[in-house]
Amino acid sequence: MFGNITDKIRLLFRKDKEPYLCFYRMTGFYPRNIDIYKQALLHKSSSIKNEKGRLLNNERLEFLGDAILDAVVADIVYKRFEKKREGFLTNTRSKIVQRETLNHIAVQIGLDKLVKFTTRQSSHNSYMGGNAFEALIGALYLDRGYRACKKFMEERIISQYLDIDKLSRKEVNFKSKLIEWSQKNKFQIAFNLVNQSLDDELNPIFNTQILVENVPAGTGKGYSKKESQQEAAHETLKKIKSDPQFIDAIFASKAEREKDTEPVYTEDSPSVMETNEVKTTVDVREELITERYDDTERIIAEAEEAAFKEEIQEKTSADSEEERI
């Protein structure tokens, strides 16, 4: 509290007050290092160079914010639901930090309108807001620390925009979302039960491993096969979003599988002679790179797009009813 008052006094002597006030209204804290907050608003399509020539955007802050947000929300959920098991806590945290929820929060606090991006990226606004929110958490952590992040989430976000009790009861089917994504993008996936064990109270624990194009993806455990599959599916969706090496591996494996099933043409084949569309290895590779870029840019937005639409609609309807009354 005292630090915030001191920063407010310092603000009186600054000429560029508006950016500081903007982030204060949003987070409840006056920025000490305003540059890191501005960086949180830079989408990679609008990267800038610093004095050393290094490109700056919000990707690194997004990476940091993702981890901090997981820890903060886990802390809040752990203390809120004292008698609940690990599986319940994991699912509740996942519902709060998933892309659709963060996108919704970014819109509610006006963060989506502040993100800087090029025109060609305008079609991806649906998830840039959520990414920027994670980057904002990363900036707040570096500027103010863990306690400020937790206070921000508790007082500015959860208390105002999320009904955490209702959210905890809402089912989010990550397995279904993963299957939808795989069917749309023509990937082969498999849910394998790796093993089954017992906990200290002799309750059965199931461990599931997901393979995408025979490439190991997410793993999960739970007190039922369904619970372990849900956790594994959620981990897989996170890898699809944030692990470039995993993306390269599944696309390469998919390309190899499809190559083995492609028809073989001869020089006399009418389809080749008439269309003259024989593709070189370079052509195929370029197409693969383009496909990978397009898919990774939209993957999570499509996979989790409908997860909380019902809740958002309910909240919007409730707000409209209150305004009408």
XYZ file of C-alpha atoms in Angstrom:
325
model
C 0.000 0.000 0.000
C 2.729 2.460 1.037
C 4.723 1.668 -2.102
C 1.706 2.415 -4.269
C 1.254 5.815 -2.566
C 4.918 6.626 -3.149
C 4.621 5.707 -6.827
C 1.494 7.878 -7.107
C 3.421 10.859 -5.728
C 6.258 10.243 -8.188
C 3.705 10.194 -10.984
C 2.825 13.834 -10.272
C 6.249 14.872 -11.575
C 6.022 12.871 -14.821
C 4.956 14.398 -18.112
C 3.677 11.166 -19.669
C 1.102 10.275 -17.007
C -1.483 8.557 -19.214
C 0.298 5.174 -19.756
C 0.879 4.897 -16.001
C -2.756 5.728 -15.231
C -3.940 3.264 -17.877
C -2.113 0.333 -16.292
C -3.074 1.506 -12.791
C -6.765 1.444 -13.706
C -6.278 -2.032 -15.106
C -4.101 -3.661 -12.430
C -4.449 -1.506 -9.317
C -0.692 -0.797 -9.292
C 1.321 2.128 -10.648
C 4.063 0.777 -12.963
C 7.627 1.313 -11.856
C 9.140 0.141 -15.154
C 6.636 1.290 -17.765
C 8.681 -0.137 -20.660
C 8.047 -3.730 -19.643
C 4.283 -3.112 -19.604
C 4.459 -1.560 -23.070
C 6.378 -4.616 -24.252
C 3.537 -6.809 -22.969
C 1.293 -5.162 -25.572
C 3.589 -5.899 -28.527
C 2.432 -8.850 -30.632
C 5.275 -10.550 -32.496
C 3.971 -9.114 -35.784
C 4.794 -5.626 -34.433
C 8.197 -6.438 -32.913
C 10.605 -3.546 -32.420
C 14.393 -3.465 -32.039
C 16.091 -2.309 -28.861
C 19.365 -0.409 -28.702
C 21.275 -3.686 -29.084
C 19.364 -4.663 -32.210
C 17.389 -7.452 -30.529
C 13.743 -7.866 -31.475
C 11.304 -7.147 -28.669
C 7.739 -8.434 -28.413
C 5.519 -9.996 -25.738
C 6.367 -13.672 -26.361
C 8.933 -13.998 -23.554
C 6.630 -12.179 -21.135
C 3.792 -14.448 -22.237
C 5.945 -17.490 -21.416
C 6.739 -16.112 -17.961
C 3.188 -14.957 -17.307
C 1.785 -18.364 -18.229
C 3.887 -20.008 -15.505
C 3.156 -17.312 -12.901
C -0.559 -17.413 -13.674
C -0.603 -21.188 -13.195
C 1.070 -20.780 -9.789
C -1.164 -17.913 -8.655
C -4.399 -19.619 -9.688
C -3.250 -22.914 -8.144
C -2.581 -21.004 -4.892
C -6.042 -19.416 -4.960
C -7.868 -22.625 -5.875
C -5.947 -24.674 -3.283
C -7.013 -22.346 -0.465
C -10.552 -21.885 -1.784
C -11.373 -25.609 -1.994
C -9.707 -27.126 1.074
C -11.406 -30.526 0.931
C -11.166 -31.199 -2.798
C -8.837 -33.735 -4.441
C -6.005 -33.007 -6.822
C -8.033 -33.851 -9.928
C -10.739 -31.316 -9.029
C -8.133 -28.630 -8.279
C -6.308 -29.298 -11.549
C -9.499 -29.098 -13.597
C -10.633 -25.898 -11.882
C -7.287 -24.226 -12.462
C -7.393 -25.328 -16.106
C -10.812 -23.743 -16.593
C -9.543 -20.418 -15.248
C -6.278 -20.239 -17.215
C -7.510 -21.702 -20.501
C -7.449 -19.554 -23.623
C -11.148 -18.762 -23.933
C -11.366 -17.537 -20.335
C -8.292 -15.321 -20.686
C -9.601 -13.910 -23.971
C -12.858 -13.020 -22.242
C -11.014 -11.369 -19.348
C -8.813 -9.373 -21.745
C -11.945 -7.972 -23.409
C -13.567 -7.156 -20.063
C -10.596 -5.094 -18.854
C -9.999 -3.470 -22.254
C -6.594 -5.069 -22.784
C -7.480 -6.411 -26.248
C -7.832 -2.857 -27.603
C -4.297 -1.948 -26.488
C -2.450 -4.811 -28.222
C -0.293 -3.647 -31.134
C -0.252 -5.909 -34.191
C -0.071 -5.683 -37.967
C -3.206 -5.666 -40.099
C -2.564 -9.153 -41.451
C -2.920 -10.526 -37.916
C -6.335 -8.960 -37.337
C -8.096 -12.307 -37.881
C -6.333 -13.701 -34.799
C -7.728 -11.147 -32.316
C -9.682 -13.914 -30.622
C -6.578 -15.232 -28.885
C -4.128 -12.324 -28.985
C -5.982 -10.819 -26.042
C -5.422 -13.932 -23.927
C -1.745 -14.011 -24.873
C -1.398 -10.336 -23.954
C -3.063 -11.001 -20.603
C -0.414 -13.629 -19.809
C 2.258 -11.145 -20.899
C 0.718 -8.533 -18.584
C 0.967 -11.002 -15.696
C 4.638 -11.535 -16.612
C 5.265 -7.775 -16.628
C 3.483 -7.297 -13.292
C 5.533 -10.109 -11.765
C 8.844 -8.600 -12.903
C 7.782 -5.122 -11.815
C 5.962 -5.883 -8.553
C 6.445 -9.530 -7.626
C 4.294 -12.554 -6.891
C 2.074 -10.944 -4.231
C 0.993 -8.208 -6.614
C 0.053 -10.812 -9.226
C -2.038 -12.712 -6.711
C -3.734 -9.544 -5.449
C -4.489 -8.529 -9.034
C -6.051 -11.910 -9.845
C -8.074 -12.079 -6.625
C -9.343 -8.492 -6.434
C -9.402 -7.303 -10.033
C -10.169 -10.464 -11.992
C -11.752 -13.337 -10.067
C -13.925 -11.209 -7.778
C -15.241 -9.101 -10.669
C -15.368 -11.342 -13.740
C -15.327 -14.997 -12.673
C -17.720 -17.022 -10.547
C -15.094 -19.493 -9.389
C -17.589 -21.783 -7.648
C -19.773 -22.029 -10.730
C -16.718 -22.386 -12.927
C -15.438 -25.313 -10.855
C -18.661 -27.229 -11.532
C -18.658 -26.616 -15.262
C -17.402 -29.497 -17.395
C -14.740 -28.676 -19.986
C -14.128 -31.617 -22.283
C -10.500 -31.268 -23.350
C -10.586 -34.723 -24.899
C -13.435 -33.679 -27.157
C -11.617 -30.473 -28.122
C -8.463 -32.400 -28.968
C -10.407 -34.877 -31.098
C -12.138 -32.007 -32.914
C -8.763 -30.428 -33.638
C -7.258 -33.719 -34.866
C -10.185 -34.396 -37.191
C -10.167 -30.898 -38.627
C -6.409 -30.938 -39.239
C -6.259 -34.642 -40.255
C -3.959 -35.838 -37.476
C -4.057 -39.359 -36.051
C -4.225 -39.510 -32.251
C -4.304 -42.373 -29.751
C -5.177 -42.515 -26.040
C -3.071 -45.233 -24.408
C -3.547 -46.458 -20.838
C 0.087 -46.761 -19.711
C -0.461 -48.323 -16.300
C -2.757 -48.534 -13.301
C -1.658 -48.251 -9.668
C -3.045 -47.636 -6.185
C -2.633 -44.602 -3.928
C -2.026 -44.736 -0.167
C -5.734 -45.322 0.462
C -5.858 -48.136 -2.131
C -7.805 -46.031 -4.639
C -7.025 -46.895 -8.280
C -4.952 -44.361 -10.230
C -4.909 -44.430 -14.040
C -2.087 -43.058 -16.189
C -2.771 -42.124 -19.820
C -0.328 -41.231 -22.610
C -1.504 -39.519 -25.814
C 0.261 -40.045 -29.124
C -0.183 -37.625 -32.016
C 1.015 -39.242 -35.250
C 2.893 -41.702 -32.996
C 4.743 -38.812 -31.346
C 4.457 -38.790 -27.508
C 2.314 -35.848 -26.393
C 0.583 -35.140 -23.080
C 0.317 -37.458 -20.088
C -2.293 -37.464 -17.371
C -3.343 -39.308 -14.243
C -6.623 -39.533 -12.396
C -8.929 -41.676 -10.319
C -10.724 -42.774 -13.485
C -9.711 -43.384 -17.093
C -11.800 -40.398 -18.150
C -10.075 -38.087 -15.670
C -6.612 -39.213 -16.781
C -7.558 -38.765 -20.450
C -8.877 -35.268 -19.781
C -5.631 -34.246 -18.091
C -3.545 -35.799 -20.869
C -5.648 -34.044 -23.521
C -5.214 -30.709 -21.775
C -1.441 -31.188 -21.599
C -1.440 -32.087 -25.307
C -3.339 -28.902 -26.216
C -0.768 -26.890 -24.264
C 2.085 -28.595 -26.154
C 0.367 -27.847 -29.449
C 0.223 -24.189 -28.481
C 3.663 -23.658 -27.012
C 6.125 -26.364 -28.108
C 7.579 -25.687 -31.598
C 9.668 -28.875 -31.554
C 6.570 -30.963 -30.871
C 4.733 -29.205 -33.712
C 7.641 -29.888 -36.096
C 7.696 -33.544 -35.058
C 3.986 -34.228 -35.590
C 3.902 -32.433 -38.930
C 6.979 -34.339 -40.120
C 5.430 -37.632 -38.989
C 2.162 -36.737 -40.681
C 4.001 -35.880 -43.910
C 5.796 -39.237 -43.854
C 2.534 -41.109 -43.324
C 0.785 -39.252 -46.135
C 3.753 -39.724 -48.446
C 3.476 -43.486 -48.056
C -0.157 -43.362 -49.170
C 0.248 -40.970 -52.110
C -0.486 -42.426 -55.600
C 2.540 -43.024 -57.847
C 2.357 -41.322 -61.233
C 4.277 -42.228 -64.405
C 5.267 -39.946 -67.250
C 2.238 -41.164 -69.215
C -0.175 -40.402 -66.422
C -2.846 -37.973 -67.731
C -3.123 -36.231 -64.383
C 0.525 -35.225 -64.563
C 0.759 -34.488 -68.281
C -2.391 -32.404 -68.416
C -1.948 -30.340 -65.270
C 1.862 -30.234 -65.100
C 1.689 -30.099 -61.288
C 4.560 -32.401 -60.365
C 5.840 -31.104 -57.020
C 9.451 -31.047 -55.922
C 10.627 -31.874 -52.437
C 11.193 -28.148 -51.855
C 7.610 -27.375 -52.901
C 6.240 -29.954 -50.487
C 8.435 -28.648 -47.659
C 7.312 -25.049 -48.292
C 3.682 -26.141 -48.204
C 4.332 -28.019 -44.963
C 5.909 -24.952 -43.360
C 2.979 -22.777 -44.453
C 0.488 -25.335 -43.125
C 2.343 -25.585 -39.825
C 2.394 -21.801 -39.403
C -1.291 -21.398 -40.152
C -2.303 -24.254 -37.847
C -0.169 -23.248 -34.890
C -1.497 -19.713 -35.132
C -5.103 -20.841 -34.837
C -4.830 -24.174 -33.054
C -5.885 -23.289 -29.508
C -8.376 -20.640 -30.549
C -10.222 -23.307 -32.552
C -9.732 -26.155 -30.111
C -11.083 -24.299 -27.070
C -13.267 -21.728 -28.821
C -16.603 -23.020 -27.520
C -15.508 -24.077 -24.031
C -16.978 -21.136 -22.133
C -19.402 -19.583 -24.637
C -22.387 -20.767 -22.635
C -21.066 -19.218 -19.422
C -20.164 -15.944 -21.140
C -23.625 -15.771 -22.696
C -25.213 -16.456 -19.315
C -23.160 -13.703 -17.678
C -23.951 -11.263 -20.499
C -27.661 -12.066 -20.231
C -27.548 -11.616 -16.461
C -25.784 -8.256 -16.808
C -28.334 -7.122 -19.398
C -31.192 -8.157 -17.112
C -29.683 -6.205 -14.219
C -29.322 -3.116 -16.417
C -32.908 -3.466 -17.578
C -34.149 -3.703 -13.997
